[in-house]
XYZ file of C-alpha atoms in Angstrom:
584
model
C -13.484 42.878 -50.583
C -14.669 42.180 -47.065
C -12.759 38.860 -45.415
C -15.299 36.043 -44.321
C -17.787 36.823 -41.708
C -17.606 34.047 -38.550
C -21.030 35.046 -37.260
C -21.973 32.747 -34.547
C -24.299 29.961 -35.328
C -27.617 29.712 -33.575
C -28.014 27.816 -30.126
C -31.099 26.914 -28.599
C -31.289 24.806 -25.193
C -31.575 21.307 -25.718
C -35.252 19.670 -25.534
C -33.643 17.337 -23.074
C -33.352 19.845 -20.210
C -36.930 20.361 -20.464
C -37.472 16.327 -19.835
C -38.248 15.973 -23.690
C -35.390 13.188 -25.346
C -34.407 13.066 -28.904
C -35.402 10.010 -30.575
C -32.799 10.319 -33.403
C -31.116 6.600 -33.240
C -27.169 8.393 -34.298
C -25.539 11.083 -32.417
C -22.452 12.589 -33.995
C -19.751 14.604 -32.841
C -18.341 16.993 -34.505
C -19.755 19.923 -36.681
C -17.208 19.757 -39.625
C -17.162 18.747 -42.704
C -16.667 15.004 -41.842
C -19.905 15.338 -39.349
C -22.089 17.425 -41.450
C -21.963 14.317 -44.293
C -22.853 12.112 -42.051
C -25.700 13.811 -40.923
C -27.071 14.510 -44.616
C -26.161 11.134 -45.990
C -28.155 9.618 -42.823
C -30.755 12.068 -44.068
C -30.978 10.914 -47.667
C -31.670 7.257 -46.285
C -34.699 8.591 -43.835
C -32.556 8.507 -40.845
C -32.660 11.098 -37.917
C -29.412 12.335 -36.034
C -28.325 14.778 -33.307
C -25.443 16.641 -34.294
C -23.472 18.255 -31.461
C -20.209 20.412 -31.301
C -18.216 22.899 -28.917
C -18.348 25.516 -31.328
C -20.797 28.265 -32.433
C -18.674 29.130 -35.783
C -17.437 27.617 -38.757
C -13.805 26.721 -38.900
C -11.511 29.615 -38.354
C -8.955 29.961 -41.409
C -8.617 28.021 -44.460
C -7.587 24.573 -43.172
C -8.815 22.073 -45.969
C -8.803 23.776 -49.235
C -8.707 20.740 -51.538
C -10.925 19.033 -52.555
C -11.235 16.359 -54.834
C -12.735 15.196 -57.591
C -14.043 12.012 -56.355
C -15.321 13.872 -53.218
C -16.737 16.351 -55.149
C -18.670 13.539 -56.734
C -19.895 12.330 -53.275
C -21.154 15.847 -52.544
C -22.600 16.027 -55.478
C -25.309 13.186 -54.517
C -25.509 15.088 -51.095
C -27.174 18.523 -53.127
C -23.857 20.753 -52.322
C -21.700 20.472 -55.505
C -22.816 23.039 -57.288
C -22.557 25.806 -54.868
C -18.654 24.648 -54.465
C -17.690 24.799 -58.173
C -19.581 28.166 -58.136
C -17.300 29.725 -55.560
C -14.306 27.521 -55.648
C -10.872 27.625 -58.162
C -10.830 24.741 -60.388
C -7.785 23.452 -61.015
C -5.866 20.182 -62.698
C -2.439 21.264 -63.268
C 0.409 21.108 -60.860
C 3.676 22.565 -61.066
C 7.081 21.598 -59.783
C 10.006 23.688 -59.310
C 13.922 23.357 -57.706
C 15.218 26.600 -57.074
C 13.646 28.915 -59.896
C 14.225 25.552 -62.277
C 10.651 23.969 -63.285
C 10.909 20.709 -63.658
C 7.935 19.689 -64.977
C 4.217 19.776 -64.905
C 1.492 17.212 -64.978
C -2.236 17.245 -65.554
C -4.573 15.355 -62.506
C -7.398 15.005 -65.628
C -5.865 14.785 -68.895
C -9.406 13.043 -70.243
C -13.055 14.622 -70.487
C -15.748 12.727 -70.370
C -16.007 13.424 -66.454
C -18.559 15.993 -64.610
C -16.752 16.696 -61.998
C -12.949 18.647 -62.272
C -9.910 16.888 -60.831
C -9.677 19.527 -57.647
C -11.087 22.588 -56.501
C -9.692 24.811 -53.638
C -12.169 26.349 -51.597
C -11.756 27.528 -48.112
C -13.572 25.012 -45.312
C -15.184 27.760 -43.867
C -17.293 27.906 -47.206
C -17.839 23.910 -47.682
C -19.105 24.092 -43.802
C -21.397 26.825 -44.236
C -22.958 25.031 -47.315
C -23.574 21.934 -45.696
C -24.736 23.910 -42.323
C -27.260 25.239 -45.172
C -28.051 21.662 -46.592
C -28.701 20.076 -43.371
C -31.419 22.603 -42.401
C -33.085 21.924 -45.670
C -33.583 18.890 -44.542
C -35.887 19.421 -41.553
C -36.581 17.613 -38.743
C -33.841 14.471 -39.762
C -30.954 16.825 -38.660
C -30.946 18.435 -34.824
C -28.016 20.525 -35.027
C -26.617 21.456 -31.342
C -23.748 24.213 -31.675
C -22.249 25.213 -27.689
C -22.786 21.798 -27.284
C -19.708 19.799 -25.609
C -19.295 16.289 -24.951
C -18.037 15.332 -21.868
C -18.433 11.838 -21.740
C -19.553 8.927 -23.414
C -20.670 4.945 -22.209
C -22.226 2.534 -24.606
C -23.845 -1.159 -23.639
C -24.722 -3.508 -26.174
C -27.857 -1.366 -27.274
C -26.510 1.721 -27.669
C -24.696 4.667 -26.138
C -25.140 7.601 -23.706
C -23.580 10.722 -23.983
C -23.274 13.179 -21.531
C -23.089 17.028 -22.791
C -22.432 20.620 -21.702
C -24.194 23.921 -22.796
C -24.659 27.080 -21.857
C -28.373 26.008 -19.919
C -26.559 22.969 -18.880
C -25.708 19.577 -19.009
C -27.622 16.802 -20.154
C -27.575 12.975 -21.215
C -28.099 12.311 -25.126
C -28.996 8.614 -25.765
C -28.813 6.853 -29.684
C -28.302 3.420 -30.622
C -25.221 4.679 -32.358
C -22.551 7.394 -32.105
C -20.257 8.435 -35.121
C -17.184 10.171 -34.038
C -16.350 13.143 -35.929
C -14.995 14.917 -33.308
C -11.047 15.509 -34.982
C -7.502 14.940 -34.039
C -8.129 15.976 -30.214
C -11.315 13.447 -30.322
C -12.821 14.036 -27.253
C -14.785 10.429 -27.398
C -11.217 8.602 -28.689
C -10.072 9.753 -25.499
C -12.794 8.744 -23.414
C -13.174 5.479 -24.916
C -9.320 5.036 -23.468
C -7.667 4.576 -27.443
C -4.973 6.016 -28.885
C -3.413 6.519 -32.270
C -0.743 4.054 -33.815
C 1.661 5.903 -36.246
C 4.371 7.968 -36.995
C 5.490 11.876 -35.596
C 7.019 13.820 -38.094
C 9.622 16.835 -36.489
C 9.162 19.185 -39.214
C 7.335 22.244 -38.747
C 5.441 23.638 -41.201
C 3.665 27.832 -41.365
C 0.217 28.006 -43.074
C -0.691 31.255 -44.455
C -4.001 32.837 -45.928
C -2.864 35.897 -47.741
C -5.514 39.107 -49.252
C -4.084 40.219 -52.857
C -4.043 41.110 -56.366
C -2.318 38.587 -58.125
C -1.997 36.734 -61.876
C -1.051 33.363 -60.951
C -3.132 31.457 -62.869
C -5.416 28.170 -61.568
C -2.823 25.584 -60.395
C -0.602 24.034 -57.479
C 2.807 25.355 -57.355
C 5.683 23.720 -55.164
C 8.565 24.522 -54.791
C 12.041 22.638 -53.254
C 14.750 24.596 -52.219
C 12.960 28.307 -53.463
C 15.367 31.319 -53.838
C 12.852 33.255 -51.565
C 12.996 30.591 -49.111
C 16.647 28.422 -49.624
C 16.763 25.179 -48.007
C 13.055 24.230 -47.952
C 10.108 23.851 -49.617
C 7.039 26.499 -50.461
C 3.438 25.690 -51.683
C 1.258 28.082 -53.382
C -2.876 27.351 -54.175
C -4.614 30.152 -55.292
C -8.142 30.526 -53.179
C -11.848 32.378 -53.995
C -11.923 35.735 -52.522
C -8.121 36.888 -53.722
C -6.638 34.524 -51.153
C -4.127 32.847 -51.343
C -2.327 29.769 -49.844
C 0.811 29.685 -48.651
C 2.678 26.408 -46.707
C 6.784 26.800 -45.880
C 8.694 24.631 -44.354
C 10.282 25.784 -41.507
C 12.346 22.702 -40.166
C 12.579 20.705 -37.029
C 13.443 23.341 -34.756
C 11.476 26.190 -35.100
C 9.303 28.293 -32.235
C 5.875 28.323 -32.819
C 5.257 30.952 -30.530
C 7.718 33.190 -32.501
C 6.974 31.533 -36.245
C 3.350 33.069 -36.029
C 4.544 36.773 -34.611
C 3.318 38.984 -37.502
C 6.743 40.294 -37.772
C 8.479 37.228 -38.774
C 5.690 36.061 -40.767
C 5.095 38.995 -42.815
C 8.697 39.225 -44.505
C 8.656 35.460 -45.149
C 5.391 36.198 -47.321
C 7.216 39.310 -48.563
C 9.949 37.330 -50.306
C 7.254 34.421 -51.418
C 4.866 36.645 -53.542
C 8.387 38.433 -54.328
C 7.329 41.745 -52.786
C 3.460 42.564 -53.982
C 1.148 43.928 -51.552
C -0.788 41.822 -49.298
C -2.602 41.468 -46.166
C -2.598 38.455 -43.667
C -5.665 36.462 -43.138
C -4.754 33.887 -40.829
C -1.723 31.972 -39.938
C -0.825 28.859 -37.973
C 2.248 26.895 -37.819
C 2.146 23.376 -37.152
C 3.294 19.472 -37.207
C 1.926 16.186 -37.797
C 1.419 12.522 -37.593
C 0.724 10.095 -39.804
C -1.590 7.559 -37.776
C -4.632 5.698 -37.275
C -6.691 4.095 -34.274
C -6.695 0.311 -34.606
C -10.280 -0.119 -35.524
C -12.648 2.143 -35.917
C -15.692 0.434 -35.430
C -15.964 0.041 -31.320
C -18.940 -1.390 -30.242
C -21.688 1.444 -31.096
C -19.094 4.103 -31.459
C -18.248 4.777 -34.460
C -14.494 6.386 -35.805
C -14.505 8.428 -38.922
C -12.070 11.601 -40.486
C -9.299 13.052 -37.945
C -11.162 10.995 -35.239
C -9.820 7.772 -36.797
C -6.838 8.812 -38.761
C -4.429 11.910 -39.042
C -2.146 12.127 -42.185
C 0.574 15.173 -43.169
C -1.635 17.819 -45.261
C 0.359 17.316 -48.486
C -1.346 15.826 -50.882
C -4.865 16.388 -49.492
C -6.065 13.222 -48.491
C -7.337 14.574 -45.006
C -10.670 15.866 -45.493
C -10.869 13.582 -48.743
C -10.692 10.537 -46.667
C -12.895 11.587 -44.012
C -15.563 12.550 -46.716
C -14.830 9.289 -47.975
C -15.117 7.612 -45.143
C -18.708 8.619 -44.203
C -19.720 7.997 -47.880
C -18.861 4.408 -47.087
C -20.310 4.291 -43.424
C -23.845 5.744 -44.238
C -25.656 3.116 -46.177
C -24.490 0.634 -44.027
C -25.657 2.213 -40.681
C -28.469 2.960 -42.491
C -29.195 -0.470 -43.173
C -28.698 -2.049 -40.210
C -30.702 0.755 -38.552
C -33.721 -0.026 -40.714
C -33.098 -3.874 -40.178
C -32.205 -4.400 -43.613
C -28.691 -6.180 -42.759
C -27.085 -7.331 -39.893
C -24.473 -5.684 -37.548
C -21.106 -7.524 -39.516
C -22.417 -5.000 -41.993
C -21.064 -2.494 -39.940
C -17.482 -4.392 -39.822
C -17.187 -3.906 -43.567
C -16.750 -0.204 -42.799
C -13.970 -1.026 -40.386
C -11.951 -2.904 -42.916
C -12.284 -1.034 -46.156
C -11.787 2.772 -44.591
C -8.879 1.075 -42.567
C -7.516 -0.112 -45.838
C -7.908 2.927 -47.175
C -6.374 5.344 -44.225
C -3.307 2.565 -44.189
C -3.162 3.581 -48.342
C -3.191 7.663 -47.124
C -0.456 6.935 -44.334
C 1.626 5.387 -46.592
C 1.132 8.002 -49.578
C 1.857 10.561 -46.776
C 4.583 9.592 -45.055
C 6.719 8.933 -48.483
C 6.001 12.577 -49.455
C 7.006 13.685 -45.969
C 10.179 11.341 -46.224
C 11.208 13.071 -49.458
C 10.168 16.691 -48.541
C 12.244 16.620 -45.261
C 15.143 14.146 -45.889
C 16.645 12.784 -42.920
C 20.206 12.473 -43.960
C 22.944 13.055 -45.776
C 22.379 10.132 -48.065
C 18.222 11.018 -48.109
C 19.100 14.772 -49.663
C 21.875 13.513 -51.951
C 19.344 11.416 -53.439
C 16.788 13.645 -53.917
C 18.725 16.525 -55.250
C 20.189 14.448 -57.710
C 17.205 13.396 -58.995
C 15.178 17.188 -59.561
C 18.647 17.395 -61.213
C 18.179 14.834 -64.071
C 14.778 14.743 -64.404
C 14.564 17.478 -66.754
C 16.313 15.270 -68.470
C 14.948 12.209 -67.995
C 11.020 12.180 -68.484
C 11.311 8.585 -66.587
C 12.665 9.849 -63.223
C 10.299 12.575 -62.935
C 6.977 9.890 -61.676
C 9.596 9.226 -58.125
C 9.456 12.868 -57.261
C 6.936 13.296 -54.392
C 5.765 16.772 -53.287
C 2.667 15.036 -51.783
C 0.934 12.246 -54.225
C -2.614 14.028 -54.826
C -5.500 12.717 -53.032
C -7.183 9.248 -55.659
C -10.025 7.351 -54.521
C -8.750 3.788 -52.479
C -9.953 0.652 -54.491
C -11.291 -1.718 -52.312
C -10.388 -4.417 -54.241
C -7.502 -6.405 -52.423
C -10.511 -6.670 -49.811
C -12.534 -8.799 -51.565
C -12.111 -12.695 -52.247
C -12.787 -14.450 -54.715
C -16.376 -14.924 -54.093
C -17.302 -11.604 -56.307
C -14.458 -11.665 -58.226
C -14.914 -10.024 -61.982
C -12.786 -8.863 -65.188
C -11.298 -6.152 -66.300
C -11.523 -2.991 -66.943
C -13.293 -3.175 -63.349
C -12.977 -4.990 -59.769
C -15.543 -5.583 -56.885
C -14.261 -2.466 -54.224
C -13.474 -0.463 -57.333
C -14.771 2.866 -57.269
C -17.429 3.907 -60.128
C -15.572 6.461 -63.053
C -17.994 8.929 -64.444
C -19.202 9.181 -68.171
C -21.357 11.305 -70.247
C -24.666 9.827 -70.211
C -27.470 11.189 -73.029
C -27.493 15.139 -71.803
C -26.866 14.189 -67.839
C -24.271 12.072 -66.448
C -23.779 8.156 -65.319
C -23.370 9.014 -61.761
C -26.035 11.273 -61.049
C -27.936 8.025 -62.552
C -26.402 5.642 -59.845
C -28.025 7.781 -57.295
C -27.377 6.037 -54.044
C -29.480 2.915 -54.033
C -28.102 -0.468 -55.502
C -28.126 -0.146 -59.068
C -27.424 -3.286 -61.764
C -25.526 -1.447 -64.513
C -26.369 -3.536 -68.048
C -24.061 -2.464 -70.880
C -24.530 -3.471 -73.820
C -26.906 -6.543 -72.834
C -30.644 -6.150 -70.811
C -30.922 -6.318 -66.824
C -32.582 -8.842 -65.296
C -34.988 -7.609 -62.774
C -33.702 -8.051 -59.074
C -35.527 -7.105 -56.067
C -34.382 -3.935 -53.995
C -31.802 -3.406 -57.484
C -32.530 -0.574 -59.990
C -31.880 -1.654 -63.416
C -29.839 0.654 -65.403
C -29.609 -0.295 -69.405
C -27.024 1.361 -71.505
C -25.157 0.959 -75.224
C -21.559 -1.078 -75.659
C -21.164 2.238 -77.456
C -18.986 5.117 -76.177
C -17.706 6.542 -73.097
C -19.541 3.707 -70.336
C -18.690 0.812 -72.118
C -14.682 1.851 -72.343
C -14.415 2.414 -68.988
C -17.119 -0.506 -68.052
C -16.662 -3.076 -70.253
C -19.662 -4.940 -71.422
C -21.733 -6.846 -69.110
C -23.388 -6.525 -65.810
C -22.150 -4.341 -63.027
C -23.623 -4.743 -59.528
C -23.130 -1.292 -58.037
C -23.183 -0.550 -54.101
C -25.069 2.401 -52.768
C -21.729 4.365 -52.542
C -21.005 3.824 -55.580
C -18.452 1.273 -55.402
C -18.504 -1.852 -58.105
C -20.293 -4.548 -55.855
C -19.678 -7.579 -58.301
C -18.942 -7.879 -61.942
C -20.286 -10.488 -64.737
C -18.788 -9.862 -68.342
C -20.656 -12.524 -69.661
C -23.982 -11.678 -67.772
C -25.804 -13.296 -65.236
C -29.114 -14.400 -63.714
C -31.269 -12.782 -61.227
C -31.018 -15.351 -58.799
C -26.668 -15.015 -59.305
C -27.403 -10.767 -58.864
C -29.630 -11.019 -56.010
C -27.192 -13.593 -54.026
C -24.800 -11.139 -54.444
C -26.245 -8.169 -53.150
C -26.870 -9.963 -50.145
C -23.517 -11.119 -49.707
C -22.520 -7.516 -49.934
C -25.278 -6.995 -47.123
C -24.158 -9.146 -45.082
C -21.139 -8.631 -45.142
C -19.599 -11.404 -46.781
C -16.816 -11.544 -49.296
C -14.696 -8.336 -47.328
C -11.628 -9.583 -45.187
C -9.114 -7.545 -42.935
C -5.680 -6.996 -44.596
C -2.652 -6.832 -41.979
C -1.577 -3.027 -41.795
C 0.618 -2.005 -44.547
C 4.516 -1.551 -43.932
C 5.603 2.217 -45.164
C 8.041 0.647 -48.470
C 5.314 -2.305 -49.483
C 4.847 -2.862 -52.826
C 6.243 -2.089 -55.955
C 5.378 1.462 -57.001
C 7.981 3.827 -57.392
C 8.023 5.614 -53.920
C 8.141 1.968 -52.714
C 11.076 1.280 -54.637
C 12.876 4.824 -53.754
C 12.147 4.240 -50.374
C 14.073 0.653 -50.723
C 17.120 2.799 -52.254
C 17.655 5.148 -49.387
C 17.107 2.240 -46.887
C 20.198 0.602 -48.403
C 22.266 3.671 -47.439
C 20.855 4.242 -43.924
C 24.252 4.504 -41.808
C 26.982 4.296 -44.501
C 29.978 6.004 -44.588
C 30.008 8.427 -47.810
C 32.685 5.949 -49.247
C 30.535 3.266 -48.636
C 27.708 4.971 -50.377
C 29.243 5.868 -53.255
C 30.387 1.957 -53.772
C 27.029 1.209 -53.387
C 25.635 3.622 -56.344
C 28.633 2.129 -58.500
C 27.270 -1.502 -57.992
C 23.577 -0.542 -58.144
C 24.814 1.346 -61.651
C 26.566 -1.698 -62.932
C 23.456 -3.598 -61.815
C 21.368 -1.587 -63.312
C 23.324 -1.727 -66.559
C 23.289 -5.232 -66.877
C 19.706 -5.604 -65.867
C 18.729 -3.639 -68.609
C 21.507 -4.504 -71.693
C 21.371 -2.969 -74.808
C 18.564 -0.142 -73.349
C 21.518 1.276 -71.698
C 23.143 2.996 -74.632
C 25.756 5.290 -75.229
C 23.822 8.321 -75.577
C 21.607 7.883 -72.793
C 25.252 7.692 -70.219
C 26.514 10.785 -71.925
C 23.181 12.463 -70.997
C 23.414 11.498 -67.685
C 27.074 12.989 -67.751
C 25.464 16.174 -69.416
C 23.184 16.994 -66.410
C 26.579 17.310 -64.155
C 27.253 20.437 -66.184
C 24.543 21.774 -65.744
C 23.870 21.805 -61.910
């Protein structure tokens, strides 16, 4: 089967070389897949941009291959969904492995009830050309510019200016606003003087696409410490097309130059598919930071995906969150745009994605931690415990080869202003159910809805009413009552007990104003009290011990633990422990 075809996309000279400016009020920067999204959500609320990138292709190589189920539900209200699930792999199993030892499995969707599949993997160069596709289909709201490259950018308190290259020459763009789509290089981030705040990890890391004929069935495979690659870890997704995805570790000190040389790529791969024939599709070797600008609302300029944060690539929260972060931003710039809300609208976007991207970091630098350990003490740890948790069902949740990509809630945003009951929060996102022969979210569309279940809607202003039973799928996952849902589908406010139209209408306009979100100080890597948080607490204890010091300190934290925990510490259960000595 023939490999993808990177024919070049169309340029024309832009109508502003001819004296003739673009009236569009948003420019964007960047062609990808955070970009395109913009563009087509802007679309879907009547609003015109100018898209313009450097390129005249779709991505080269794989790059982002999964994607997930919540932004499969956002491109889903953007008219693309269906040709992804046609093409892509659907998957919701992953698979962990020490050596040639599984050590267990889990399911991402263990319940139905839900349209869209936990993940799929399909290549970017597919989910770019399908949006490319969508965005023509919608006419004159979307001026694509490919050959197109910024050069500069100035903003005032109306808008922005932005100066760009082509092949006819260069030109000035004007908009009232400019979303930054631009990636990890961002060409405005650098013009605009800022720089990312974060961490550098030294590993390096080879990417592989790979052409064959293989059974592995539909699901993530990782491995730490493989036989065909000893010391470090392997990742397998299976792609459309008979590709397949392949990431090894390579360690801190590797070449690049040399680590992508076909002949010391292709008997790495030899040993990884354990000696079936293949052929190389593409290959890059690389490493990462996990960081974020600041802000990323500045002035009229507008931060979103790599632009405004970078994260390590396990556990696929990249492209998620910069899907998700233009899901958020659209409505609002809409909005404002149309003169529906004012400009703090536009700082609600700053503090929720930031939230968000601070959640990502943190999810992504504890899988890096554990992937690469940095010590002695760091391995010890983490060997030990792929060692007992075949054993020990309990342990297994603390092994982290990359926590999978989950919608952020929004909730420790909001005060107490909007403040509901379970099963739900304000800043929650929406779950999906089975509704009649369709489904709840294709319902929600993208407008404000007021979800009534179980009890009628009262009729709000600018607020579709939406009345369903206290029977089934909805009301387990909604609870009865009202639910105020924003545009993007996030819970806006929540009233078990119902609530007038005056109460519903005061709140949609404190969600349009921007009232009711506040700024949370950036997270620290070992907050809270989940279970990376609380491994990450262990191996800070035995940061710069001696080995005889660290092996008093696992005696006390035993006899701690032992204590802690009384009776639940049986006999049995320390002779197990004993019994997983034998068999390392």
């Amino acid at each position: 089967m023939a490999r993808y075809d990177y024919g070049p996309l169309p340029y024309r000279p832009a109508p502003e070389l001819s004296g003739t400016a673009s009236r569009a009020p948003v420019v964007i920067v960047g062609a990808g897949p955070v970009g395109l999204t913009a563009a087509i959500d802007l679309a879907r609320h009547g609003i015109a941009s100018v898209v313009v990138d450097d390129g005249d292709k779709v991505s080269v190589g794989s790059r982002a291959i999964c994607w997930a189920k919540r932004t499969l539900e956002i491109f889903d209200r953007l008219g693309v969904a269906d040709r992804m699930l046609a093409k892509g792999i659907t998957w919701k199993v992953g698979r962990l492995f020490h050596g040639d030892r599984e050590v267990y499995s889990f399911d991402l969707l263990p319940e139905a009830g839900h349209k869209m599949p936990a993940f799929i993997n399909l290549q970017q160069y597919y989910v770019e050309e399908y949006l490319i596709d969508r965005a023509r289909e919608l006419g004159n709201l979307i001026d694509l510019r490919f050959r197109s490259r910024v050069t500069d950018v100035a903003q005032t308190e109306a808008g922005v200016t932005v100066t760009v290259a082509s092949p006819d020459g260069t030109y000035e763009l004007g908009a009232a606003w400019l979303v930054a789509c631009d990636g990890s290089h961002s060409t405005v981030r650098r013009r605009l003087g800022l720089a990312f705040e974060g961490t550098a990890f030294e590993d390096r890391f080879l990417i592989a696409d790979v052409e064959m004929k293989a059974d592995f069935p539909s699901e993530r495979r990782f491995w730490f410490e493989p036989t065909f690659h000893p010391g470090e870890t392997a990742l397998l997704h299976k792609q459309p097309d008979d590709i397949y995805r392949i990431d090894l570790q390579l360690g801190p000190d590797a070449d690049p130059e040399v680590e992508r040389r076909p002949d010391v790529v292709r008997p790495r791969i030899e040993k990884a598919v354990a000696g079936r024939p293949f052929e190389i599709d593409w290959v890059s070797v690389y490493s990462f930071r996990c960081a974020r600008l600041a802000r990323f609302v500045h002035g009229r300029v507008l931060f979103a995906g790599d632009a405004a944060h970078v994260v390590s690539p396990f556990g696929a929260r990249g492209g998620n969150g910069g899907i998700q972060d233009v899901d958020n931003l659209a409505w609002k710039l809409a909005a404002v745009i149309r003169g529906e809300a004012p400009p703090a609208l536009i700082e609600t976007y700053d503090a929720e994605r930031v939230h968000a991207a601070d959640e990502n970091i943190v999810n992504s630098a504890r899988s890096t931690n554990f992937m690469s350990p940095r010590n002695k003490a760091e391995r010890m740890f983490r060997d030990e415990l792929l060692a007992v948790s075949s054993h020990f069902p309990a342990a297994r949740p603390l092994i982290n080869s990359g926590r999978l990509s989950r919608p952020a809630s929004l909730a420790p945003l909001f005060d107490g202003a909007l403040a509901g009951a379970a099963p739900l929060r304000p800043g929650d996102p929406c779950p999906d159910a089975p509704l009649g022969e369709g489904w709840l979210l294709s319902a929600l569309g993208g407008g404000f809805v007021l979800l009534a279940v179980g009890m009628p809607a009262p009729v709000v202003e600018g607020v579709t009413p939406l009345e369903v039973s206290a029977c089934g799928t909805i009301a387990e996952r909604y609870g009865r009552g009202l639910v105020l849902v924003r545009p993007d589908q996030h819970v806006a406010a929540v009233w078990p007990e119902g609530a007038s139209a005056e109460t519903v209408a005061a709140a949609r306009d404190a969600v349009m104003e921007g009232r009711g979100v506040h700024a949370l100080p950036p997270r620290a890597l070992e907050d809270g009290e989940d279970a990376d948080a609380r491994y990450a607490t262990l191996l800070k204890l035995h940061r710069g011990l001696s080995e005889e010091a660290s092996a008093a300190l696992n005696a006390r934290l035993v006899l701690a633990m032992m204590a802690a925990a009384g009776p639940a510490v049986t006999k049995e259960a320390l002779e197990a422990v004993g019994a997983t000595m034998e068999t390392r």
